[in-house]
PDB file of C-alpha atoms in Angstrom:
ATOM      1  CA  UNK C  22      75.596  71.517 126.882  1.00 96.00           C
ATOM      2  CA  UNK C  23      72.141  72.326 125.418  1.00 98.00           C
ATOM      3  CA  UNK C  24      69.171  71.923 127.992  1.00 98.00           C
ATOM      4  CA  UNK C  25      65.419  72.214 127.139  1.00 98.00           C
ATOM      5  CA  UNK C  26      63.575  73.798 129.884  1.00 98.00           C
ATOM      6  CA  UNK C  27      59.752  73.836 130.054  1.00 98.00           C
ATOM      7  CA  UNK C  28      58.066  76.322 131.929  1.00 98.00           C
ATOM      8  CA  UNK C  29      54.453  75.635 132.896  1.00 98.00           C
ATOM      9  CA  UNK C  30      52.619  78.799 134.266  1.00 98.00           C
ATOM     10  CA  UNK C  31      48.960  78.601 135.791  1.00 97.00           C
ATOM     11  CA  UNK C  32      46.727  81.260 137.363  1.00 96.00           C
ATOM     12  CA  UNK C  33      46.864  80.747 141.291  1.00 95.00           C
ATOM     13  CA  UNK C  34      44.688  78.429 143.083  1.00 90.00           C
ATOM     14  CA  UNK C  35      41.904  80.625 144.247  1.00 88.00           C
ATOM     15  CA  UNK C  36      42.230  83.235 141.523  1.00 90.00           C
ATOM     16  CA  UNK C  37      39.445  83.551 138.830  1.00 89.00           C
ATOM     17  CA  UNK C  38      40.341  81.541 135.502  1.00 94.00           C
ATOM     18  CA  UNK C  39      37.564  82.752 133.479  1.00 94.00           C
ATOM     19  CA  UNK C  40      38.988  81.193 130.409  1.00 94.00           C
ATOM     20  CA  UNK C  41      39.239  77.745 132.248  1.00 96.00           C
ATOM     21  CA  UNK C  42      35.669  78.110 133.364  1.00 96.00           C
ATOM     22  CA  UNK C  43      34.362  78.797 129.823  1.00 96.00           C
ATOM     23  CA  UNK C  44      35.984  76.114 128.552  1.00 97.00           C
ATOM     24  CA  UNK C  45      34.906  73.695 131.697  1.00 97.00           C
ATOM     25  CA  UNK C  46      31.330  74.733 130.624  1.00 96.00           C
ATOM     26  CA  UNK C  47      31.813  73.883 126.911  1.00 96.00           C
ATOM     27  CA  UNK C  48      32.896  70.343 127.583  1.00 97.00           C
ATOM     28  CA  UNK C  49      29.438  68.912 127.488  1.00 97.00           C
ATOM     29  CA  UNK C  50      28.835  70.244 124.313  1.00 96.00           C
ATOM     30  CA  UNK C  51      31.547  68.216 122.750  1.00 96.00           C
ATOM     31  CA  UNK C  52      30.138  65.053 124.565  1.00 96.00           C
ATOM     32  CA  UNK C  53      32.410  65.144 127.548  1.00 97.00           C
ATOM     33  CA  UNK C  54      30.826  65.179 130.911  1.00 97.00           C
ATOM     34  CA  UNK C  55      33.484  63.623 133.169  1.00 97.00           C
ATOM     35  CA  UNK C  56      35.751  66.911 133.457  1.00 98.00           C
ATOM     36  CA  UNK C  57      35.158  68.779 136.615  1.00 96.00           C
ATOM     37  CA  UNK C  58      37.622  71.549 136.323  1.00 96.00           C
ATOM     38  CA  UNK C  59      39.907  73.199 133.469  1.00 97.00           C
ATOM     39  CA  UNK C  60      42.638  75.509 134.102  1.00 97.00           C
ATOM     40  CA  UNK C  61      44.596  77.208 131.499  1.00 98.00           C
ATOM     41  CA  UNK C  62      48.008  78.784 131.587  1.00 98.00           C
ATOM     42  CA  UNK C  63      50.811  79.008 129.306  1.00 98.00           C
ATOM     43  CA  UNK C  64      53.498  76.497 128.527  1.00 98.00           C
ATOM     44  CA  UNK C  65      56.873  78.188 127.422  1.00 98.00           C
ATOM     45  CA  UNK C  66      60.129  76.027 126.153  1.00 98.00           C
ATOM     46  CA  UNK C  67      63.684  77.649 126.290  1.00 98.00           C
ATOM     47  CA  UNK C  68      66.518  76.266 124.413  1.00 98.00           C
ATOM     48  CA  UNK C  69      69.550  76.933 126.957  1.00 98.00           C
ATOM     49  CA  UNK C  70      73.138  76.632 126.653  1.00 98.00           C
ATOM     50  CA  UNK C  71      74.709  75.869 130.087  1.00 98.00           C
ATOM     51  CA  UNK C  72      77.570  74.226 131.834  1.00 98.00           C
ATOM     52  CA  UNK C  73      75.084  71.978 133.569  1.00 97.00           C
ATOM     53  CA  UNK C  74      71.505  71.321 134.397  1.00 98.00           C
ATOM     54  CA  UNK C  75      71.474  73.405 137.732  1.00 98.00           C
ATOM     55  CA  UNK C  76      73.079  76.178 135.588  1.00 98.00           C
ATOM     56  CA  UNK C  77      70.076  75.762 133.223  1.00 98.00           C
ATOM     57  CA  UNK C  78      67.641  75.621 135.759  1.00 98.00           C
ATOM     58  CA  UNK C  79      68.961  78.648 137.236  1.00 98.00           C
ATOM     59  CA  UNK C  80      68.639  80.671 134.112  1.00 98.00           C
ATOM     60  CA  UNK C  81      65.022  79.344 133.685  1.00 98.00           C
ATOM     61  CA  UNK C  82      63.909  80.564 136.994  1.00 98.00           C
ATOM     62  CA  UNK C  83      65.352  84.237 136.224  1.00 98.00           C
ATOM     63  CA  UNK C  84      63.491  84.374 132.837  1.00 98.00           C
ATOM     64  CA  UNK C  85      60.190  83.023 134.525  1.00 98.00           C
ATOM     65  CA  UNK C  86      60.488  85.426 137.498  1.00 97.00           C
ATOM     66  CA  UNK C  87      61.708  88.437 135.527  1.00 96.00           C
ATOM     67  CA  UNK C  88      59.851  88.139 132.242  1.00 96.00           C
ATOM     68  CA  UNK C  89      57.652  85.129 131.669  1.00 97.00           C
ATOM     69  CA  UNK C  90      55.371  85.026 135.016  1.00 98.00           C
ATOM     70  CA  UNK C  91      53.485  87.375 136.892  1.00 97.00           C
ATOM     71  CA  UNK C  92      54.061  86.051 140.303  1.00 97.00           C
ATOM     72  CA  UNK C  93      51.136  88.115 141.869  1.00 96.00           C
ATOM     73  CA  UNK C  94      48.838  86.019 139.996  1.00 95.00           C
ATOM     74  CA  UNK C  95      50.607  82.974 138.671  1.00 97.00           C
ATOM     75  CA  UNK C  96      52.424  80.024 140.059  1.00 97.00           C
ATOM     76  CA  UNK C  97      54.875  78.318 137.492  1.00 98.00           C
ATOM     77  CA  UNK C  98      57.092  75.150 137.554  1.00 98.00           C
ATOM     78  CA  UNK C  99      60.187  74.374 135.760  1.00 98.00           C
ATOM     79  CA  UNK C 100      61.431  71.077 134.186  1.00 98.00           C
ATOM     80  CA  UNK C 101      64.887  70.562 132.778  1.00 98.00           C
ATOM     81  CA  UNK C 102      66.017  67.932 130.333  1.00 98.00           C
ATOM     82  CA  UNK C 103      69.232  67.581 128.368  1.00 96.00           C
ATOM     83  CA  UNK C 104      68.559  68.280 124.637  1.00 88.00           C
TER      84      UNK C 104
ATOM     85  CA  UNK T  16      38.982  57.709 140.113  1.00 96.00           C
ATOM     86  CA  UNK T  17      40.195  60.991 139.857  1.00 98.00           C
ATOM     87  CA  UNK T  18      42.911  62.213 137.415  1.00 98.00           C
ATOM     88  CA  UNK T  19      44.730  65.108 136.403  1.00 98.00           C
ATOM     89  CA  UNK T  20      45.535  65.426 132.654  1.00 98.00           C
ATOM     90  CA  UNK T  21      48.154  68.183 131.656  1.00 98.00           C
ATOM     91  CA  UNK T  22      48.008  69.323 127.870  1.00 98.00           C
ATOM     92  CA  UNK T  23      50.902  71.164 126.544  1.00 98.00           C
ATOM     93  CA  UNK T  24      50.226  72.867 123.280  1.00 98.00           C
ATOM     94  CA  UNK T  25      53.008  74.299 121.148  1.00 97.00           C
ATOM     95  CA  UNK T  26      53.141  76.078 117.562  1.00 96.00           C
ATOM     96  CA  UNK T  27      53.969  73.268 115.188  1.00 95.00           C
ATOM     97  CA  UNK T  28      57.899  73.162 114.299  1.00 90.00           C
ATOM     98  CA  UNK T  29      58.493  75.486 111.053  1.00 87.00           C
ATOM     99  CA  UNK T  30      55.515  77.683 112.153  1.00 90.00           C
ATOM    100  CA  UNK T  31      56.216  81.297 113.115  1.00 89.00           C
ATOM    101  CA  UNK T  32      55.747  81.963 116.772  1.00 94.00           C
ATOM    102  CA  UNK T  33      55.912  85.689 116.799  1.00 94.00           C
ATOM    103  CA  UNK T  34      55.396  85.935 120.475  1.00 94.00           C
ATOM    104  CA  UNK T  35      58.202  83.475 121.148  1.00 96.00           C
ATOM    105  CA  UNK T  36      60.469  85.329 118.914  1.00 96.00           C
ATOM    106  CA  UNK T  37      59.798  88.550 120.724  1.00 96.00           C
ATOM    107  CA  UNK T  38      60.428  87.058 124.045  1.00 97.00           C
ATOM    108  CA  UNK T  39      63.604  85.677 122.973  1.00 97.00           C
ATOM    109  CA  UNK T  40      64.982  88.991 121.640  1.00 96.00           C
ATOM    110  CA  UNK T  41      64.057  90.410 125.170  1.00 96.00           C
ATOM    111  CA  UNK T  42      66.538  87.941 127.017  1.00 97.00           C
ATOM    112  CA  UNK T  43      69.449  89.997 126.665  1.00 97.00           C
ATOM    113  CA  UNK T  44      67.773  92.826 128.374  1.00 96.00           C
ATOM    114  CA  UNK T  45      67.240  90.955 131.553  1.00 96.00           C
ATOM    115  CA  UNK T  46      70.621  89.810 131.671  1.00 96.00           C
ATOM    116  CA  UNK T  47      70.171  86.360 129.943  1.00 97.00           C
ATOM    117  CA  UNK T  48      72.468  85.761 126.876  1.00 97.00           C
ATOM    118  CA  UNK T  49      72.464  81.801 127.062  1.00 97.00           C
ATOM    119  CA  UNK T  50      68.763  81.229 125.715  1.00 98.00           C
ATOM    120  CA  UNK T  51      68.662  80.686 121.946  1.00 96.00           C
ATOM    121  CA  UNK T  52      65.041  79.884 121.215  1.00 96.00           C
ATOM    122  CA  UNK T  53      61.747  80.335 123.096  1.00 97.00           C
ATOM    123  CA  UNK T  54      58.497  78.825 122.011  1.00 97.00           C
ATOM    124  CA  UNK T  55      55.239  79.838 123.689  1.00 98.00           C
ATOM    125  CA  UNK T  56      51.970  77.831 123.876  1.00 98.00           C
ATOM    126  CA  UNK T  57      49.257  76.848 126.159  1.00 98.00           C
ATOM    127  CA  UNK T  58      49.418  74.607 129.456  1.00 98.00           C
ATOM    128  CA  UNK T  59      45.880  73.382 130.401  1.00 98.00           C
ATOM    129  CA  UNK T  60      45.058  71.007 133.120  1.00 98.00           C
ATOM    130  CA  UNK T  61      41.818  69.001 133.205  1.00 98.00           C
ATOM    131  CA  UNK T  62      40.408  67.391 136.463  1.00 98.00           C
ATOM    132  CA  UNK T  63      39.044  64.142 135.169  1.00 98.00           C
ATOM    133  CA  UNK T  64      36.943  61.431 136.704  1.00 98.00           C
ATOM    134  CA  UNK T  65      37.297  58.197 135.109  1.00 98.00           C
ATOM    135  CA  UNK T  66      37.622  54.234 135.436  1.00 97.00           C
ATOM    136  CA  UNK T  67      41.113  54.073 134.878  1.00 97.00           C
ATOM    137  CA  UNK T  68      44.133  56.014 133.512  1.00 98.00           C
ATOM    138  CA  UNK T  69      43.569  55.098 129.828  1.00 98.00           C
ATOM    139  CA  UNK T  70      39.979  56.112 129.958  1.00 98.00           C
ATOM    140  CA  UNK T  71      41.119  59.581 131.189  1.00 98.00           C
ATOM    141  CA  UNK T  72      43.644  59.822 128.698  1.00 98.00           C
ATOM    142  CA  UNK T  73      41.300  59.341 125.851  1.00 98.00           C
ATOM    143  CA  UNK T  74      39.038  62.069 127.419  1.00 98.00           C
ATOM    144  CA  UNK T  75      42.048  64.299 127.427  1.00 98.00           C
ATOM    145  CA  UNK T  76      42.868  63.571 123.668  1.00 98.00           C
ATOM    146  CA  UNK T  77      39.186  64.145 122.768  1.00 98.00           C
ATOM    147  CA  UNK T  78      38.958  67.594 124.548  1.00 98.00           C
ATOM    148  CA  UNK T  79      42.485  68.433 122.955  1.00 98.00           C
ATOM    149  CA  UNK T  80      41.481  67.508 119.486  1.00 97.00           C
ATOM    150  CA  UNK T  81      37.860  68.935 119.471  1.00 96.00           C
ATOM    151  CA  UNK T  82      38.299  71.907 121.404  1.00 96.00           C
ATOM    152  CA  UNK T  83      41.804  72.873 122.815  1.00 97.00           C
ATOM    153  CA  UNK T  84      44.270  72.633 120.149  1.00 98.00           C
ATOM    154  CA  UNK T  85      44.205  73.596 116.654  1.00 97.00           C
ATOM    155  CA  UNK T  86      45.817  70.753 114.999  1.00 97.00           C
ATOM    156  CA  UNK T  87      46.518  72.620 111.874  1.00 96.00           C
ATOM    157  CA  UNK T  88      49.067  74.894 113.593  1.00 95.00           C
ATOM    158  CA  UNK T  89      49.766  73.180 116.712  1.00 97.00           C
ATOM    159  CA  UNK T  90      50.913  70.123 118.164  1.00 98.00           C
ATOM    160  CA  UNK T  91      50.180  68.887 121.677  1.00 98.00           C
ATOM    161  CA  UNK T  92      50.925  66.327 124.039  1.00 98.00           C
ATOM    162  CA  UNK T  93      49.118  64.793 127.069  1.00 98.00           C
ATOM    163  CA  UNK T  94      50.422  63.554 130.532  1.00 98.00           C
ATOM    164  CA  UNK T  95      48.117  61.810 132.925  1.00 98.00           C
ATOM    165  CA  UNK T  96      48.482  61.407 136.644  1.00 98.00           C
ATOM    166  CA  UNK T  97      46.408  60.082 139.493  1.00 96.00           C
ATOM    167  CA  UNK T  98      45.098  63.017 141.338  1.00 88.00           C
TER     168      UNK T  98
END
């Protein structure tokens, strides 16, 4: 079966996110005054072929831990849907 | 009220995603042989103060269109949750 894994990666809470801070400060310049914090990370989708959703999730976690996320500095979450 | 907006941005279908392609080709090297395509984009969260969820969503769309996404080359989607 085909699954879509969506992996969302963000800098860990408490760690500096200079890109997010710069974007937060830019908000008033585009007329937005009700955004207090912006955090910027990566969004990665994987097309996975697996027997079931839990196998697909396992593959996504292996990819995230070994290749996609830097667990020292980043947190990630995985969402699996049938494709 | 406080809302969390999650914005997921990906290169449009059909456009080159060289970073995603490189990661796809790296998968066998970490022992993964069941991932056929990887696409890499940006994941951005906004802390929004708004009267209701639809106002928060409007703010997120303005931020995405004016500042965060390049609509020529990228598609985005927005998810709003109460924070």
